[in-house]
PDB file of C-alpha atoms in Angstrom:
ATOM      1  CA  MET L   4    -127.730 -24.209-111.611  1.00 52.00           C
ATOM      2  CA  GLN L   5    -128.674 -23.150-115.116  1.00 58.00           C
ATOM      3  CA  THR L   6    -127.592 -19.556-114.420  1.00 62.00           C
ATOM      4  CA  TYR L   7    -124.173 -20.789-113.316  1.00 52.00           C
ATOM      5  CA  LEU L   8    -123.841 -22.940-116.303  1.00 52.00           C
ATOM      6  CA  GLU L   9    -124.708 -19.998-118.602  1.00 60.00           C
ATOM      7  CA  THR L  10    -122.701 -17.254-117.025  1.00 64.00           C
ATOM      8  CA  CYS L  11    -119.988 -18.401-114.657  1.00 64.00           C
ATOM      9  CA  GLN L  12    -118.778 -21.753-116.244  1.00 74.00           C
ATOM     10  CA  PRO L  13    -117.615 -20.132-119.472  1.00 76.00           C
ATOM     11  CA  ARG L  14    -115.810 -17.468-117.532  1.00 81.00           C
ATOM     12  CA  LEU L  15    -114.043 -20.113-115.345  1.00 83.00           C
ATOM     13  CA  GLU L  16    -113.174 -22.239-118.399  1.00 90.00           C
ATOM     14  CA  ALA L  17    -111.661 -19.232-120.200  1.00 85.00           C
ATOM     15  CA  GLN L  18    -109.663 -18.451-116.865  1.00 87.00           C
ATOM     16  CA  LEU L  19    -108.291 -21.985-116.605  1.00 94.00           C
ATOM     17  CA  CYS L  20    -107.254 -21.920-120.437  1.00 92.00           C
ATOM     18  CA  THR L  21    -105.095 -18.971-119.493  1.00 95.00           C
ATOM     19  CA  PHE L  22    -103.238 -21.029-117.143  1.00 96.00           C
ATOM     20  CA  ALA L  23    -103.000 -24.154-119.257  1.00 96.00           C
ATOM     21  CA  SER L  24    -101.520 -22.046-121.886  1.00 96.00           C
ATOM     22  CA  GLU L  25     -98.781 -20.662-119.775  1.00 97.00           C
ATOM     23  CA  PRO L  26     -95.455 -21.366-121.375  1.00 97.00           C
ATOM     24  CA  THR L  27     -93.865 -23.324-118.346  1.00 97.00           C
ATOM     25  CA  LEU L  28     -95.331 -24.919-115.189  1.00 97.00           C
ATOM     26  CA  GLN L  29     -93.251 -22.394-113.226  1.00 97.00           C
ATOM     27  CA  SER L  30     -94.886 -19.410-114.859  1.00 97.00           C
ATOM     28  CA  ALA L  31     -98.370 -21.081-114.076  1.00 98.00           C
ATOM     29  CA  VAL L  32     -97.506 -21.621-110.593  1.00 98.00           C
ATOM     30  CA  ALA L  33     -96.366 -18.108-110.157  1.00 97.00           C
ATOM     31  CA  ARG L  34     -99.512 -16.596-111.477  1.00 97.00           C
ATOM     32  CA  ALA L  35    -101.655 -19.167-109.605  1.00 97.00           C
ATOM     33  CA  ALA L  36     -99.870 -18.592-106.388  1.00 97.00           C
ATOM     34  CA  LEU L  37    -100.002 -14.884-106.716  1.00 97.00           C
ATOM     35  CA  ALA L  38    -103.864 -15.047-107.878  1.00 96.00           C
ATOM     36  CA  GLU L  39    -102.900 -12.881-110.953  1.00 96.00           C
ATOM     37  CA  THR L  40    -104.845 -12.512-114.184  1.00 94.00           C
ATOM     38  CA  PRO L  41    -102.946 -12.707-117.429  1.00 94.00           C
ATOM     39  CA  GLY L  42    -102.704  -8.841-117.090  1.00 93.00           C
ATOM     40  CA  GLY L  43    -100.944  -8.945-113.754  1.00 93.00           C
ATOM     41  CA  LYS L  44    -103.777  -7.841-111.730  1.00 95.00           C
ATOM     42  CA  ARG L  45    -105.160  -9.706-108.712  1.00 95.00           C
ATOM     43  CA  TYR L  46    -108.305 -11.702-109.012  1.00 91.00           C
ATOM     44  CA  LYS L  47    -111.129  -9.674-107.319  1.00 91.00           C
ATOM     45  CA  HIS L  48    -112.337 -12.366-104.907  1.00 88.00           C
ATOM     46  CA  GLN L  49    -108.813 -12.513-103.690  1.00 91.00           C
ATOM     47  CA  HIS L  50    -107.816  -8.953-103.497  1.00 90.00           C
ATOM     48  CA  ARG L  51    -107.855  -8.721 -99.715  1.00 93.00           C
ATOM     49  CA  ILE L  52    -105.076 -11.390 -99.389  1.00 94.00           C
ATOM     50  CA  LYS L  53    -101.802  -9.705 -98.347  1.00 95.00           C
ATOM     51  CA  ARG L  54     -99.196  -9.948-101.063  1.00 95.00           C
ATOM     52  CA  VAL L  55     -96.693 -11.188 -98.491  1.00 96.00           C
ATOM     53  CA  VAL L  56     -99.065 -14.141 -97.917  1.00 96.00           C
ATOM     54  CA  LEU L  57     -99.227 -14.920-101.713  1.00 96.00           C
ATOM     55  CA  GLN L  58     -95.523 -14.555-101.989  1.00 97.00           C
ATOM     56  CA  ALA L  59     -94.877 -16.907 -99.152  1.00 96.00           C
ATOM     57  CA  ILE L  60     -97.006 -19.488-100.827  1.00 96.00           C
ATOM     58  CA  LEU L  61     -95.230 -19.139-104.173  1.00 97.00           C
ATOM     59  CA  ARG L  62     -91.907 -19.678-102.497  1.00 97.00           C
ATOM     60  CA  LEU L  63     -93.303 -22.845-100.797  1.00 97.00           C
ATOM     61  CA  LEU L  64     -94.863 -24.149-104.107  1.00 97.00           C
ATOM     62  CA  LEU L  65     -91.738 -23.607-105.949  1.00 97.00           C
ATOM     63  CA  GLU L  66     -89.923 -26.121-103.732  1.00 96.00           C
ATOM     64  CA  ILE L  67     -92.379 -28.950-104.565  1.00 95.00           C
ATOM     65  CA  ASP L  68     -92.226 -30.984-107.732  1.00 96.00           C
ATOM     66  CA  LEU L  69     -95.840 -30.523-108.570  1.00 97.00           C
ATOM     67  CA  SER L  70     -95.355 -32.144-111.991  1.00 96.00           C
ATOM     68  CA  ARG L  71     -95.293 -35.461-110.102  1.00 96.00           C
ATOM     69  CA  MET L  72     -98.725 -35.097-108.906  1.00 97.00           C
ATOM     70  CA  ARG L  73    -101.098 -37.790-110.323  1.00 97.00           C
ATOM     71  CA  SER L  74    -104.385 -36.271-109.551  1.00 97.00           C
ATOM     72  CA  PHE L  75    -106.324 -33.287-108.596  1.00 97.00           C
ATOM     73  CA  TYR L  76    -106.576 -34.529-105.171  1.00 97.00           C
ATOM     74  CA  GLU L  77    -102.914 -35.196-104.718  1.00 97.00           C
ATOM     75  CA  LEU L  78    -102.031 -31.631-106.016  1.00 98.00           C
ATOM     76  CA  HIS L  79    -104.778 -29.945-103.584  1.00 97.00           C
ATOM     77  CA  THR L  80    -103.290 -31.876-100.686  1.00 97.00           C
ATOM     78  CA  ALA L  81     -99.725 -30.816-101.463  1.00 97.00           C
ATOM     79  CA  ILE L  82    -100.660 -27.280-101.848  1.00 97.00           C
ATOM     80  CA  ASP L  83    -102.745 -27.408 -98.606  1.00 97.00           C
ATOM     81  CA  GLN L  84     -99.889 -29.020 -96.713  1.00 96.00           C
ATOM     82  CA  ALA L  85     -97.407 -26.678 -98.076  1.00 95.00           C
ATOM     83  CA  SER L  86     -99.498 -23.490 -97.410  1.00 94.00           C
ATOM     84  CA  GLY L  87    -100.503 -24.748 -93.935  1.00 88.00           C
ATOM     85  CA  SER L  88     -97.969 -22.822 -92.180  1.00 87.00           C
ATOM     86  CA  VAL L  89     -98.718 -19.546 -93.729  1.00 93.00           C
ATOM     87  CA  ARG L  90    -101.162 -17.360 -91.673  1.00 93.00           C
ATOM     88  CA  GLY L  91    -103.912 -15.962 -93.694  1.00 90.00           C
ATOM     89  CA  VAL L  92    -104.507 -18.847 -96.235  1.00 92.00           C
ATOM     90  CA  GLY L  93    -107.837 -20.200 -96.302  1.00 91.00           C
ATOM     91  CA  GLU L  94    -109.666 -23.002 -98.044  1.00 93.00           C
ATOM     92  CA  LEU L  95    -110.734 -21.018-101.016  1.00 92.00           C
ATOM     93  CA  LEU L  96    -107.275 -19.742-101.823  1.00 94.00           C
ATOM     94  CA  VAL L  97    -105.915 -23.280-101.553  1.00 96.00           C
ATOM     95  CA  TYR L  98    -108.568 -24.672-103.941  1.00 96.00           C
ATOM     96  CA  ASP L  99    -108.285 -21.871-106.443  1.00 96.00           C
ATOM     97  CA  THR L 100    -104.439 -22.301-106.566  1.00 97.00           C
ATOM     98  CA  ALA L 101    -104.834 -26.097-107.017  1.00 97.00           C
ATOM     99  CA  LEU L 102    -107.503 -25.615-109.803  1.00 96.00           C
ATOM    100  CA  ARG L 103    -105.269 -23.106-111.739  1.00 97.00           C
ATOM    101  CA  ILE L 104    -102.207 -25.181-111.431  1.00 98.00           C
ATOM    102  CA  GLY L 105    -104.291 -28.211-112.262  1.00 98.00           C
ATOM    103  CA  ALA L 106    -105.374 -26.571-115.578  1.00 97.00           C
ATOM    104  CA  LYS L 107    -101.603 -26.607-116.393  1.00 98.00           C
ATOM    105  CA  LEU L 108    -101.058 -30.009-115.351  1.00 98.00           C
ATOM    106  CA  GLY L 109    -104.281 -31.545-116.774  1.00 97.00           C
ATOM    107  CA  LYS L 110    -105.393 -32.519-113.380  1.00 97.00           C
ATOM    108  CA  MET L 111    -108.857 -31.269-112.773  1.00 95.00           C
ATOM    109  CA  PRO L 112    -111.334 -32.238-109.989  1.00 93.00           C
ATOM    110  CA  ASP L 113    -113.750 -34.918-110.560  1.00 86.00           C
ATOM    111  CA  ARG L 114    -115.851 -33.460-107.613  1.00 75.00           C
ATOM    112  CA  VAL L 115    -116.059 -30.374-105.641  1.00 66.00           C
TER     113      VAL L 115
END
């Protein structure tokens, strides 16, 4: 646990800050759905997901008014439901996408 707090948590917080500082919710949703770093590259742990899958998620998420979500749970549920019809979407992708968008919206999980 201590190793995580010392090495991984600062990296995650820095990553989430990049989403929080996106100029618009739409730009944060686009980067989150496409699993892109600020430099436009794919996050390493999601590099095997086909681009067509990520683009399908992006299209679906842009149809939802995510700004209305009152909690991380609501946000995660909406993303999970929206992406449920897309083959190739797993739990980790849904969670990561919700976490990144949640950073922009100020909706973070209170438990994992």
